[in-house]
XYZ file of C-alpha atoms in Angstrom:
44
model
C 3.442 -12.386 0.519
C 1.670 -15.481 -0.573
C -0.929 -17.409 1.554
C 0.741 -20.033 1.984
C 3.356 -18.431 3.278
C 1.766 -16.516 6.368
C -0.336 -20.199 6.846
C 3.262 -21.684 7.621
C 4.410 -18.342 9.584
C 0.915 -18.860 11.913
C 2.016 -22.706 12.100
C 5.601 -22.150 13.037
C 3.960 -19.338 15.523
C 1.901 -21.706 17.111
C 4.603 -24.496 17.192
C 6.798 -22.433 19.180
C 3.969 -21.003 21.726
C 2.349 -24.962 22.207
C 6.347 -26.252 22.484
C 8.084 -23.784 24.324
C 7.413 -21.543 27.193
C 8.305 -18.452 24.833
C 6.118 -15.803 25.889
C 4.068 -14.753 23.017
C 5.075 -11.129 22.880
C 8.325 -12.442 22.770
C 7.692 -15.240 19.562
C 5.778 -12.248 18.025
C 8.351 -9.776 17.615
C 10.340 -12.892 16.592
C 7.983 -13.542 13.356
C 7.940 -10.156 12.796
C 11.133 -9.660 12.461
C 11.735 -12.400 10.461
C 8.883 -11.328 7.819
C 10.503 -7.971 7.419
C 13.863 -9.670 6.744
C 12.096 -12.060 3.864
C 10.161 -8.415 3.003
C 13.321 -6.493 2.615
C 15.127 -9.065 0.737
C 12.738 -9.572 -1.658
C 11.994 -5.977 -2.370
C 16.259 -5.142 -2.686
């Protein structure tokens, strides 16, 4: 994955910490699972 890419992931992680009382465990295994969907599509 590209720098740029895990910049915006960090962003968009803490967007949704600073906005939203998500707890960060929580918005964690969000991005997570998100990166392993983009990972998995681009590898298939």
């Amino acid at each position: 994955m590209s720098k740029s890419y895990f910049a915006t992931v960090v962003l968009a992680y803490r967007n949704l910490t600073s906005q939203y009382t998500i707890p960060r465990k929580i918005a964690l295994a969000i991005i997570i699972s998100e990166m392993a969907n983009i990972f998995l599509s681009i590898i298939i």
